Short mmCIF file of C-alpha atoms in Angstrom, two decimals:
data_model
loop_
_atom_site.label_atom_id
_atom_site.label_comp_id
_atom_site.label_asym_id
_atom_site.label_seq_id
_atom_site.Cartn_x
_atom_site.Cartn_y
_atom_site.Cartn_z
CA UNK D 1 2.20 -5.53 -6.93
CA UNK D 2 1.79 -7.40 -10.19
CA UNK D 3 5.90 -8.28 -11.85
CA UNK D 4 4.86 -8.18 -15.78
CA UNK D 5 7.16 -6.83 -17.49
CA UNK D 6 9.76 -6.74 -14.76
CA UNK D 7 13.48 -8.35 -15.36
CA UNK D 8 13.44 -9.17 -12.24
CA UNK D 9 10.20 -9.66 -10.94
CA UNK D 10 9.79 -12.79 -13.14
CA UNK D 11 5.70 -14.41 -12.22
CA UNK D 12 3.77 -13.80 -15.17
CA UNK D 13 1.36 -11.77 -12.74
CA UNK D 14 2.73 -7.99 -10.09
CA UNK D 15 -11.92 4.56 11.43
CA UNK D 16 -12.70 7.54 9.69
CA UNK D 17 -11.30 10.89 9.98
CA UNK D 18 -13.37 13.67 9.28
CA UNK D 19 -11.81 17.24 9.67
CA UNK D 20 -14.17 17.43 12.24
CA UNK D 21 -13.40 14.47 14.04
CA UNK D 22 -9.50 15.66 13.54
CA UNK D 23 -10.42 19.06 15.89
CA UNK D 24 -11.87 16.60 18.25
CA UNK D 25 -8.76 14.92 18.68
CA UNK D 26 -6.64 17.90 18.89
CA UNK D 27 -8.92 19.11 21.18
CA UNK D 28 -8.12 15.67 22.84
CA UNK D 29 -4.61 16.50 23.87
CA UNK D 30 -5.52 19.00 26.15
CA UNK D 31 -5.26 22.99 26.81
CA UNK D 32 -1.83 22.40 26.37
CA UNK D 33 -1.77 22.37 22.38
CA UNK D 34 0.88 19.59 22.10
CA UNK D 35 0.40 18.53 25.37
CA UNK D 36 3.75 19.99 26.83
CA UNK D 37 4.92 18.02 29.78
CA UNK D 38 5.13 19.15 33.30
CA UNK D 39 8.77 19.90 33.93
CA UNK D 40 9.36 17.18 35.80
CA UNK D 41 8.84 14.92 32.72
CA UNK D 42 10.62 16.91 30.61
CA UNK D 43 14.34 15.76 31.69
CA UNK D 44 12.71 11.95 30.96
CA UNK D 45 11.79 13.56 27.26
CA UNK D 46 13.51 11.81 24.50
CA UNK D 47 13.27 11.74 20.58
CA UNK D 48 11.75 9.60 18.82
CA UNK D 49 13.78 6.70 17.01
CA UNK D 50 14.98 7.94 13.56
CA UNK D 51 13.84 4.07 12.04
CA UNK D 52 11.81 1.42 12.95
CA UNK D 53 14.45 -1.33 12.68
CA UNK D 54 12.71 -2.96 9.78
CA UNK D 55 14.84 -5.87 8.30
CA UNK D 56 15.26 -4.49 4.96
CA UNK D 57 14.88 -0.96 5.77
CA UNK D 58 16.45 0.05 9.22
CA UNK D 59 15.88 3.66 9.02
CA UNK D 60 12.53 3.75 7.25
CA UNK D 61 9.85 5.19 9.46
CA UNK D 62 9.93 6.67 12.67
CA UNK D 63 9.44 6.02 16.24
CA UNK D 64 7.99 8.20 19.48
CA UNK D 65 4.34 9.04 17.41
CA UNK D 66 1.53 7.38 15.43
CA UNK D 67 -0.02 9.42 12.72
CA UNK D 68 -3.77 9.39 12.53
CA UNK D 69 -4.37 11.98 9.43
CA UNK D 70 -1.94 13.54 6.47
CA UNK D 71 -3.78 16.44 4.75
CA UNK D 72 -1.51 16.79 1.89
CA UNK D 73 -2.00 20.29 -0.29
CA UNK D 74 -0.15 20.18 -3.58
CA UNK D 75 0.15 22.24 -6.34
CA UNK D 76 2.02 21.10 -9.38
CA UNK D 77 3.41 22.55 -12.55
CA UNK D 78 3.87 19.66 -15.06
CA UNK D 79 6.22 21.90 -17.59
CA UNK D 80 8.78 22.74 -14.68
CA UNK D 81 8.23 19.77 -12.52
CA UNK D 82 7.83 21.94 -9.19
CA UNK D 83 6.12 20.72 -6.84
CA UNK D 84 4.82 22.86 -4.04
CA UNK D 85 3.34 20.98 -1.00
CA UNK D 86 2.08 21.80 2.73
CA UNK D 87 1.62 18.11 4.45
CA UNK D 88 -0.31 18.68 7.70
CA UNK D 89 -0.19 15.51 10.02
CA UNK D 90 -2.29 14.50 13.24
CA UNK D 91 -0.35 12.50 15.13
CA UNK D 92 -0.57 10.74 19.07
CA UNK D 93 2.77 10.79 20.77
CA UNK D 94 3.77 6.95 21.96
CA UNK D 95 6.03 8.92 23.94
CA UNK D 96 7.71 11.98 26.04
CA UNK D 97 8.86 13.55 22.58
CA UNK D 98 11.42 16.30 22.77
CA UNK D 99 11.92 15.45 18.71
CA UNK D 100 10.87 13.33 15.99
CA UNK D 101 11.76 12.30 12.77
CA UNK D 102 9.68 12.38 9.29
CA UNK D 103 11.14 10.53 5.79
CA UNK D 104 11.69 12.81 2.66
CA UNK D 105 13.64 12.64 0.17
CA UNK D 106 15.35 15.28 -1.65
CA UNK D 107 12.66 18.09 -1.29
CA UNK D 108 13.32 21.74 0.77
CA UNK D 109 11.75 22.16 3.69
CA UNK D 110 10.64 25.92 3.89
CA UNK D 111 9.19 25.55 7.66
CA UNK D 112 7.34 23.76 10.13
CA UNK D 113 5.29 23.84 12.96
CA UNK D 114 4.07 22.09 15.81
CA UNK D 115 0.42 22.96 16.81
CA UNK D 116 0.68 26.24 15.43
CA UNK D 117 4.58 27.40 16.82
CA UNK D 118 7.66 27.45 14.89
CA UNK D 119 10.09 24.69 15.28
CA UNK D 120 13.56 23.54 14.90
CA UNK D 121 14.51 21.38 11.81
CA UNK D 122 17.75 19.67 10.62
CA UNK D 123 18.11 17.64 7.75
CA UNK D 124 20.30 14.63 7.26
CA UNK D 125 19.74 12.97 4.10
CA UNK D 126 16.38 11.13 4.38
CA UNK D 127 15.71 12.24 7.82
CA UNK D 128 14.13 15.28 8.75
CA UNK D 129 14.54 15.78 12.63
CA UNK D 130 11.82 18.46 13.97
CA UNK D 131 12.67 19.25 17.45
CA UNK D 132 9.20 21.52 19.03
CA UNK D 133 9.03 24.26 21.66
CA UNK D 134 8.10 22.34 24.29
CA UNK D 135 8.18 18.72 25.10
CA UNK D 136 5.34 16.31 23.63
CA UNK D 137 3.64 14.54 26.04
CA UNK D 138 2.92 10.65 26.16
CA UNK D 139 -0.32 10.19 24.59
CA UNK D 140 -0.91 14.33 23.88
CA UNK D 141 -2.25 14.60 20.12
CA UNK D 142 -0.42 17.35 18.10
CA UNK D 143 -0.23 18.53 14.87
CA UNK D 144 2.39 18.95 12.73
CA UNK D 145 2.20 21.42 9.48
CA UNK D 146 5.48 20.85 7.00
CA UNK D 147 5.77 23.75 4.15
CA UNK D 148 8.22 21.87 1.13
CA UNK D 149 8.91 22.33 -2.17
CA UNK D 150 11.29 21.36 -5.38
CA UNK D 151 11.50 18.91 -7.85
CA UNK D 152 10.78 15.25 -6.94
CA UNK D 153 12.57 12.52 -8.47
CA UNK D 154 12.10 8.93 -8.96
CA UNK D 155 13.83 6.32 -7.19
CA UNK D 156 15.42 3.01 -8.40
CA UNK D 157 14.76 0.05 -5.98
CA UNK D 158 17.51 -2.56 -5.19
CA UNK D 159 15.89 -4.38 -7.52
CA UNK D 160 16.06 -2.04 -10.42
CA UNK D 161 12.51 -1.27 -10.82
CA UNK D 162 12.05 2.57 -10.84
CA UNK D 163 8.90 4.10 -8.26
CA UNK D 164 8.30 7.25 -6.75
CA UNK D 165 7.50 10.49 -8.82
CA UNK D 166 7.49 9.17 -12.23
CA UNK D 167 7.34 12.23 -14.92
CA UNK D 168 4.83 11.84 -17.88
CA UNK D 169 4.68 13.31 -20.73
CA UNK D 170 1.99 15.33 -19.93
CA UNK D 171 1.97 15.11 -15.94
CA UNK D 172 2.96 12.43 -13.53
CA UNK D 173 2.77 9.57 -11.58
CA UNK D 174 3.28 8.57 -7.70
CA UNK D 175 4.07 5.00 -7.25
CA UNK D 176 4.84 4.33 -3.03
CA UNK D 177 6.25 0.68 -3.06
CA UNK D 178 8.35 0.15 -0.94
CA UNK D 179 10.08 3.89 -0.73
CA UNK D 180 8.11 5.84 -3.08
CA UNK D 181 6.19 8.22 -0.55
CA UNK D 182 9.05 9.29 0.50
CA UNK D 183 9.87 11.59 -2.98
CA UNK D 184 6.69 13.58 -2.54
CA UNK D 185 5.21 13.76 1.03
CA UNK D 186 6.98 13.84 4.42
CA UNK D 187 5.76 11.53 7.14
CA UNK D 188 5.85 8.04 9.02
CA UNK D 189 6.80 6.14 6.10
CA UNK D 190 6.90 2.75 7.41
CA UNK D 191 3.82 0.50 6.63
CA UNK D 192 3.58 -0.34 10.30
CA UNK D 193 1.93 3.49 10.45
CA UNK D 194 -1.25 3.46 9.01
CA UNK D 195 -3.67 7.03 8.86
CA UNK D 196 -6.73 8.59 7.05
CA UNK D 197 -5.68 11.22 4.05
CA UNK D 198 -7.29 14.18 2.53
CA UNK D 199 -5.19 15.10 -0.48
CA UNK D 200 -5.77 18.56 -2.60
CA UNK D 201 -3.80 18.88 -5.91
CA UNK D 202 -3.84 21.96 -7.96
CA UNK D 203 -3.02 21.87 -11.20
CA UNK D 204 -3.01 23.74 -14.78
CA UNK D 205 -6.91 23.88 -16.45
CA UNK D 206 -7.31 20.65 -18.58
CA UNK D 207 -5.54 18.41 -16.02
CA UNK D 208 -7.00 15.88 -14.16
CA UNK D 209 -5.38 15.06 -10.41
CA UNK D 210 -6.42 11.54 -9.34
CA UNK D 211 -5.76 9.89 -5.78
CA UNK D 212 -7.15 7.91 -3.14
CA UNK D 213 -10.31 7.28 -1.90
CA UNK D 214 -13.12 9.64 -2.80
CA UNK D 215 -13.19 12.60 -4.77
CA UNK D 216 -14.36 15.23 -2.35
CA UNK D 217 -14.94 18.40 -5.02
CA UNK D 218 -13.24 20.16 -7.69
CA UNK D 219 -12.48 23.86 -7.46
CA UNK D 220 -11.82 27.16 -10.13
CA UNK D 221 -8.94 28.44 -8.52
CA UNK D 222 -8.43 31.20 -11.12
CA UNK D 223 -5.26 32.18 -12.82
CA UNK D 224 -5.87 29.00 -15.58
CA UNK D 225 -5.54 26.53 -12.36
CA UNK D 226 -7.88 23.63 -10.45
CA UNK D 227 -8.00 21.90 -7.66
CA UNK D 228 -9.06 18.52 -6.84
CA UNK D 229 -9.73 16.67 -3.42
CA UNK D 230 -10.13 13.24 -2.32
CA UNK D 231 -10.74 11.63 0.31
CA UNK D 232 -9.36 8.48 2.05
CA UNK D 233 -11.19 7.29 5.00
CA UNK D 234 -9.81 4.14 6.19
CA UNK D 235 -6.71 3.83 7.20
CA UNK D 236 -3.69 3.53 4.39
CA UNK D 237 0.18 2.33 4.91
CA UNK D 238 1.94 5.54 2.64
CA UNK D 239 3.41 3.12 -0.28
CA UNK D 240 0.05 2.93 -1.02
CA UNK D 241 -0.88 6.59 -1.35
CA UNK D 242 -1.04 7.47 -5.47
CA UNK D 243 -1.26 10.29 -7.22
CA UNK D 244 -2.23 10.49 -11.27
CA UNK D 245 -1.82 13.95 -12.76
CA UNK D 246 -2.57 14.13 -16.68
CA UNK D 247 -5.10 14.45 -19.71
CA UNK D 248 -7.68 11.08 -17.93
CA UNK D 249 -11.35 10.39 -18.92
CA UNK D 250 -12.93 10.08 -15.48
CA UNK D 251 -16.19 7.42 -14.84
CA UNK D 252 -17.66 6.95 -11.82
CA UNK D 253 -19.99 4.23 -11.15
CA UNK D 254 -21.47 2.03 -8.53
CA UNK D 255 -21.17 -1.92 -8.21
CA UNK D 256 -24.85 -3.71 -7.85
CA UNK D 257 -23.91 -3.11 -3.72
CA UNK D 258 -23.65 0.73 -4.29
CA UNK D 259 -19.97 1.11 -3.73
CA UNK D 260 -18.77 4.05 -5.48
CA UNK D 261 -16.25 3.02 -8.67
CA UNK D 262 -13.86 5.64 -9.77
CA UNK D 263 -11.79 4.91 -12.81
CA UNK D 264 -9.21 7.40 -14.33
CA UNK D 265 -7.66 6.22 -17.94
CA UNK D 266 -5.59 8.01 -20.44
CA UNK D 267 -7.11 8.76 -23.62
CA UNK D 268 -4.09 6.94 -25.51
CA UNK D 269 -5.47 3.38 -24.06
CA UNK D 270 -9.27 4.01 -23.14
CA UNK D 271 -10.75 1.80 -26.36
CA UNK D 272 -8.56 -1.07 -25.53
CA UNK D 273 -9.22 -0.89 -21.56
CA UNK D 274 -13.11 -0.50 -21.18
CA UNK D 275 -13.97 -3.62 -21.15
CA UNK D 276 -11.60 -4.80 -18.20
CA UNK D 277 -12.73 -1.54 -16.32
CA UNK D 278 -16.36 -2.76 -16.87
CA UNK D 279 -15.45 -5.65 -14.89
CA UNK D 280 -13.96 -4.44 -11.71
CA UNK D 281 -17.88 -4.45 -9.88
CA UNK D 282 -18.32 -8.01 -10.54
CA UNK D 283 -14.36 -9.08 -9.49
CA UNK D 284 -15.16 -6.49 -6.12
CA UNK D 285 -18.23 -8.80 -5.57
CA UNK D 286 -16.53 -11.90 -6.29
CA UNK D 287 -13.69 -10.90 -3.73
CA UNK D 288 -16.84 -10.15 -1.42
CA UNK D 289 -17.91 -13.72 -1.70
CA UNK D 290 -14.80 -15.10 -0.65
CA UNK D 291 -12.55 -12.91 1.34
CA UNK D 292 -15.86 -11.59 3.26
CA UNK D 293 -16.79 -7.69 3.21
CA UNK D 294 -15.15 -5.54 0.86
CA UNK D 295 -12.52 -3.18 3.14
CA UNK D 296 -12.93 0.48 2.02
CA UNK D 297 -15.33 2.88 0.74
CA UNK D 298 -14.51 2.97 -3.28
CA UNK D 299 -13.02 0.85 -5.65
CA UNK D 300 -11.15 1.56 -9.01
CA UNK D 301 -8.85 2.02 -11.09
CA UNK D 302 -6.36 4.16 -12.97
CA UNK D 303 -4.56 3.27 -16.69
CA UNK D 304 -1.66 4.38 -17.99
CA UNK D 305 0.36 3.65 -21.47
CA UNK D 306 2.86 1.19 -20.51
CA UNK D 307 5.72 3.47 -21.30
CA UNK D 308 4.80 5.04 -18.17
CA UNK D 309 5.00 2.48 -15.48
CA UNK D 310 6.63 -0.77 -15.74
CA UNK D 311 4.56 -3.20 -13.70
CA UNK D 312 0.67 -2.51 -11.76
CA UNK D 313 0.45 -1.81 -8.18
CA UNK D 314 -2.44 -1.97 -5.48
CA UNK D 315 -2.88 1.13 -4.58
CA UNK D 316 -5.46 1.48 -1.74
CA UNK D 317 -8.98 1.68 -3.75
CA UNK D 318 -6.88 2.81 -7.00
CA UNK D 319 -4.87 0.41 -8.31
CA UNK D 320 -2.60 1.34 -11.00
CA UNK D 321 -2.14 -0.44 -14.69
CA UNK D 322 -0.06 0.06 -17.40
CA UNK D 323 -1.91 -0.83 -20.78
CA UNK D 324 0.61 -4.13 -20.92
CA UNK D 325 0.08 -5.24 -17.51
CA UNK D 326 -3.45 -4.86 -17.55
CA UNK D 327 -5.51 -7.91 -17.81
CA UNK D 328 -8.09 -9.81 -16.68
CA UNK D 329 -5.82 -12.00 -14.08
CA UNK D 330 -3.57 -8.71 -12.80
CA UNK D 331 -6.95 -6.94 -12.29
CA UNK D 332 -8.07 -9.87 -10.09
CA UNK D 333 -4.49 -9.68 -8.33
CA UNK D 334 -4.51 -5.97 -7.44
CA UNK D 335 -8.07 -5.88 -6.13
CA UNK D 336 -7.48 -9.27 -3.77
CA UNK D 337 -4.86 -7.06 -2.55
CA UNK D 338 -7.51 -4.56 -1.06
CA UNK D 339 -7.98 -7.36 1.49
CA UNK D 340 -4.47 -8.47 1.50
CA UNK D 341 -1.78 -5.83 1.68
CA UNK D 342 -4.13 -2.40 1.63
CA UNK D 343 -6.62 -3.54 4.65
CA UNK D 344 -4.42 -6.33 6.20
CA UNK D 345 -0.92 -4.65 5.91
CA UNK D 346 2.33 -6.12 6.41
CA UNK D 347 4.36 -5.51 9.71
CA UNK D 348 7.70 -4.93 8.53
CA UNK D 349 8.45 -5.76 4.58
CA UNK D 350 9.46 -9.19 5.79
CA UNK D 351 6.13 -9.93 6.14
CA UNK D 352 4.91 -9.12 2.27
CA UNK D 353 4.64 -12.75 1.21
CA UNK D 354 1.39 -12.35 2.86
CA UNK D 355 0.36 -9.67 0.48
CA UNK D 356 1.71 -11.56 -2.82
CA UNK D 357 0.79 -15.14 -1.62
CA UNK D 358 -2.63 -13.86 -1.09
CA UNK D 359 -3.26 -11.80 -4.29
CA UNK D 360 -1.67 -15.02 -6.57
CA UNK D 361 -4.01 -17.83 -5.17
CA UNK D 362 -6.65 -15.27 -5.62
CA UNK D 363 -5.56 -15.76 -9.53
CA UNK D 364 -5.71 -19.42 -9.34
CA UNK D 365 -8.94 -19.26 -7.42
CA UNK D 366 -10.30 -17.59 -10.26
CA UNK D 367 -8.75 -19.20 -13.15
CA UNK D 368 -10.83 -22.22 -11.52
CA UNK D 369 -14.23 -20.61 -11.24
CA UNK D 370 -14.19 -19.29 -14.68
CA UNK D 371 -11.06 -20.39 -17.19
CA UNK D 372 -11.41 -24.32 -15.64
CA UNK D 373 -8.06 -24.29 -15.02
CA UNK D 374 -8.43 -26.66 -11.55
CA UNK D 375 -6.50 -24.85 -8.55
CA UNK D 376 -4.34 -28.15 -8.45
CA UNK D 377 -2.87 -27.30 -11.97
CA UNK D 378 -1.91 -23.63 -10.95
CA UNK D 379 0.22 -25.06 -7.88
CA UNK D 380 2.11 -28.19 -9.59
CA UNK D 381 2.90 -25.02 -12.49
CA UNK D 382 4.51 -23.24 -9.40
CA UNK D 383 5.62 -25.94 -7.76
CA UNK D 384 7.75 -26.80 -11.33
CA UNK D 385 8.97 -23.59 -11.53
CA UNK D 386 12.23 -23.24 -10.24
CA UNK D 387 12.01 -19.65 -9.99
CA UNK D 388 10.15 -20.33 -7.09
CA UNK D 389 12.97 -22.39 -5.11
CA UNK D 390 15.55 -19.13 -4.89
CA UNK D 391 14.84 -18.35 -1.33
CA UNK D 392 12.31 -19.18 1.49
CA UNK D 393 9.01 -16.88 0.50
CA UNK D 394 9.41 -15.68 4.60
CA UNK D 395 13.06 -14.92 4.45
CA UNK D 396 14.15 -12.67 1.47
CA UNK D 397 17.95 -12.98 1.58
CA UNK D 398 17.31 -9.07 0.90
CA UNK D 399 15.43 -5.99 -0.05
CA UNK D 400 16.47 -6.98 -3.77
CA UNK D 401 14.49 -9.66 -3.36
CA UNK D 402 11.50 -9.16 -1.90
CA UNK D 403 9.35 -9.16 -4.89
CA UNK D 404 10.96 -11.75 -6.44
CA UNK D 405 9.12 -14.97 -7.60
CA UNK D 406 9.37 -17.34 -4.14
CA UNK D 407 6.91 -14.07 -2.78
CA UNK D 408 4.46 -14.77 -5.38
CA UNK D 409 4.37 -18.23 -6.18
CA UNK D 410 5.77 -19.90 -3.20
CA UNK D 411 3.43 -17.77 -0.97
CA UNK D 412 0.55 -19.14 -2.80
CA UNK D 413 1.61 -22.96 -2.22
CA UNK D 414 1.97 -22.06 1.25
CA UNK D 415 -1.52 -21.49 1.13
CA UNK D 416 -2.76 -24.69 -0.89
CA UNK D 417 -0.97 -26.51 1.63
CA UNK D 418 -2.69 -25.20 4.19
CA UNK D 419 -5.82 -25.91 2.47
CA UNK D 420 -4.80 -29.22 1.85
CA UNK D 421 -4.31 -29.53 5.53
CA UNK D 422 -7.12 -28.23 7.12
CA UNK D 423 -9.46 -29.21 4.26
CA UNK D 424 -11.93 -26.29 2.28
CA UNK D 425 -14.46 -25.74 4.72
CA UNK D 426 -11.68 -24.55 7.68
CA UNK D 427 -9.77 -23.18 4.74
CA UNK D 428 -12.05 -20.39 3.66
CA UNK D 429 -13.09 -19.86 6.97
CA UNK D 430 -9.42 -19.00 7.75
CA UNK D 431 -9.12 -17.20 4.93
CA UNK D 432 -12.43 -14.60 5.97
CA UNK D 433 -11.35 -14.73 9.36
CA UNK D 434 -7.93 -13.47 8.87
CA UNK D 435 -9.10 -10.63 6.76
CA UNK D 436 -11.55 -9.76 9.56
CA UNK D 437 -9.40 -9.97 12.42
CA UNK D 438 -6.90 -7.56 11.09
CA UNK D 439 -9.03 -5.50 9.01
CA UNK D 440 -7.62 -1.81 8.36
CA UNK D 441 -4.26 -3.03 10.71
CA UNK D 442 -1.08 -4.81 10.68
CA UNK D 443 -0.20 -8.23 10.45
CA UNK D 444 3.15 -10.40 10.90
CA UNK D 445 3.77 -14.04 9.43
CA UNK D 446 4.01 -15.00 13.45
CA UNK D 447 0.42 -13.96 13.54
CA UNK D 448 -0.44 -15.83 10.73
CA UNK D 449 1.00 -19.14 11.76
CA UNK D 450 -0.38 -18.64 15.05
CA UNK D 451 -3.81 -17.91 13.83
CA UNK D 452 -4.34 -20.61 11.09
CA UNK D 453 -3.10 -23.35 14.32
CA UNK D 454 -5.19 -21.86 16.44
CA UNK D 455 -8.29 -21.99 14.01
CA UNK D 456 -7.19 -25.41 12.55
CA UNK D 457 -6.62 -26.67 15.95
CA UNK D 458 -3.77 -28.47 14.38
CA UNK D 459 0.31 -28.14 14.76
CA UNK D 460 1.57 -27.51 11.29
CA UNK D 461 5.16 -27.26 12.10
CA UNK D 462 6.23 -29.47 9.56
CA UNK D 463 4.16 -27.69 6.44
CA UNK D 464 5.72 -24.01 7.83
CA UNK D 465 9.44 -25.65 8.19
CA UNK D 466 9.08 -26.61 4.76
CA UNK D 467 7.18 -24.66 2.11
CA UNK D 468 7.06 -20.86 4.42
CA UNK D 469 11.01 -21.32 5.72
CA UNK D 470 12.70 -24.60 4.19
CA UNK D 471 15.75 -23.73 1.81
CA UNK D 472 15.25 -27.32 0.07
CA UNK D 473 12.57 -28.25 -2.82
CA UNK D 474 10.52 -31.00 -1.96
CA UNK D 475 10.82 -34.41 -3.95
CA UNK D 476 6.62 -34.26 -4.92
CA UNK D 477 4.25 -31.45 -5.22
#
């Protein structure tokens, strides 16, 4: 996430699953459909945990099942605002489920199923319990088909920036981080819950629907409508789902490499945004270069006026710009994050420095290869900047603040520390190796202490106690 604009974001910079391969692993789970339990497991049958216990939000996600695929159908009508969706999810059972939870917010749920039979719901605010026929076996695949509809709003974040289903004046806008996927799909909202997505949008003749990944076709549907797929193949945390519906010019191109480009931009600010768009291919292959192989299948982009959205966001293979926020340096921020955030995800939302820190000394890398502004100069500006002294970058006090300026610019002099210590060569071997190791997964900030000492071969205690968890500023840069 890129903060311009933002009171109180305050930087100057915010296995592939082919429906095929989905049968497979339904067929997986056994004659059993959901792989009911044998009666004598049933009694030991629980639900799943309504929340994941993350620190800043307890009761985001859901326990008892992992979701491997959402196959999201949508059809939207931008005068009303209805939104008419069937989510279909593929999910393995981590458990003997006799329930399980999915997050929505404020949508109706018409009915559900659970490999084809009708089952139970209640609703409790956020929480949608669905409680099958028969009991879920440990490790039985199953798959779980959610009929909703309504009106989805936006949200306002503790920290007063506004995300989720964002209206437009001639569509709208999904925008996931940290809660946003909750307003317009129901699932395993936690980022600890990665899965593949197919996502069909129908909507009135004129109107583009953007999204994820691929597009995958574009259908006549008759009655003045059209639908659009895409296709997202490697895995994706939900806050980074997106969804652009509006009047876009669409280009699709290919970087030097062949990786597909897709780039959807409003008419309003196409003139003043081609350029920057031009150079996403050579910032992809510059991230290639450094970070090691780029993570996903596409790259891109999508541009909005910046009455629309208040800050940019890295959403997986899309990221999203208003016309203000969009820059040369944001653009190299939101497409580090492909490595660090979209492929290597957090573990809880404790653990976002790593997504931040990463994506800011991308811009100072850069800024050094072709502004000359010296890394060195980029960190004693941070280190100055009080902003960046609030809080510990690994310890938000809380959810308010954990996009605030310590995440960004703090998180990046964690890293030029680390440099410092281990000198270039182990440096930017760390740097590749971490993206590889945890490609397409999740990572904590334990796993990234223990894997820079373990690469380094050297007990940095002292550096962590100070710049990752120490309360005080130190006396010298």
């Amino acid at each position: 996430m890129d903060p311009h604009a933002l009171p109180r974001r305050v930087l100057p910079s915010r296995a592939v699953f082919s429906r095929v391969a989905l049968a497979l692993l339904l067929f997986a789970g056994g004659a059993g459909g959901a792989g009911c339990a044998d009666s004598g497991s049933d009694v030991d049958a629980k639900p799943g945990a309504a929340g994941l216990r993350d620190p800043y939000f307890p009761k985001l996600g859901n326990g008892g099942y992992d979701v491997r695929h959402y196959d999201l159908t949508l059809d939207y009508d931008p005068r009303s605002g209805r939104l008419e969706g069937t989510a279909a999810l593929t999910a393995r059972a981590t458990q003997d489920l006799s329930a399980f939870n999915l997050d929505l917010r404020g949508l109706t749920v018409e009915s559900t199923t659970v490999d084809g039979a009708a089952a139970a719901v209640h609703r409790a605010g956020r929480e949608v319990t669905v409680r099958p026929r028969q009991v879920i076996a440990e490790g039985a695949a199953f798959r779980t088909v959610v009929r909703y509809s309504g009106v989805p709003q936006a949200i306002t974040g503790a920290d007063g920036v506004r995300e989720g289903w964002l209206r437009r004046p001639d569509g709208a806008l999904a925008i996931g981080e940290p809660l946003g996927s909750t307003t317009w799909f129901p699932g395993n909202h936690h980022p600890a819950d990665k899965a593949a997505y197919d996502i069909t949008v129908t909507v009135p003749k004129g109107y583009e629907a953007v999204s994820n990944g691929e597009p995958a076709g574009e259908r006549d549907r008759g009655g003045g409508r059209t639908s659009f797929d895409w296709h997202a193949a490697e895995p994706m945390a939900s806050y980074l789902a997106t969804l652009a519906i509006g009047d876009f010019r669409m280009k699709a191109t290919r970087t030097p490499d062949g990786l597909p480009v897709v780039t959807a931009v409003d008419p309003a600010v196409a003139r003043r945004s081609s350029a920057l768009l031009d150079d996403i291919p050579r910032i992809v292959e510059w991230g290639t270069e450094n970070f090691g192989p780029y993570p996903f299948s596409s790259a891109g982009a999508i541009v909005v006026p910046s009455g629309d959205l208040g800050y940019a966001l890295e959403t997986q293979t899309r990221p999203v710009f208003p016309l203000g926020g969009f820059d040369e340096t944001t653009l190299v921020h939101e497409v580090a994050h492909q490595w660090f955030g979209n492929s290597v995800s957090p573990a809880t939302w404790q653990d976002v420095w790593l997504n931040e820190g990463f994506a800011t000394y991308a811009e100072w890398m850069w800024r050094q290869e072709f502004d000359g502004v010296p890394v060195r100069e980029s960190y004693e500006n941070a280190f100055a900047d009080e902003a960046n002294w609030a809080f510990a970058p690994a310890e938000p006090p809380d959810s308010a603040d954990l996009f605030g300026a310590p995440v960004y610019g703090r998180g990046a002099m964690v890293l030029h520390r680390v440099r410092q210590a281990v000198g270039d060569e182990v440096f930017f071997g760390i740097v590749r190796g971490w993206a590889e190791k945890y490609r397409h997964s999740n990572a904590s900030t334990d796993d990234f202490v223990g894997f820079v000492e373990k690469e380094s071969g050297k007990d940095l205690t002292e550096l962590w106690d100070v710049w990752l968890y120490g309360d005080e500023k130190p006396r010298r840069p």
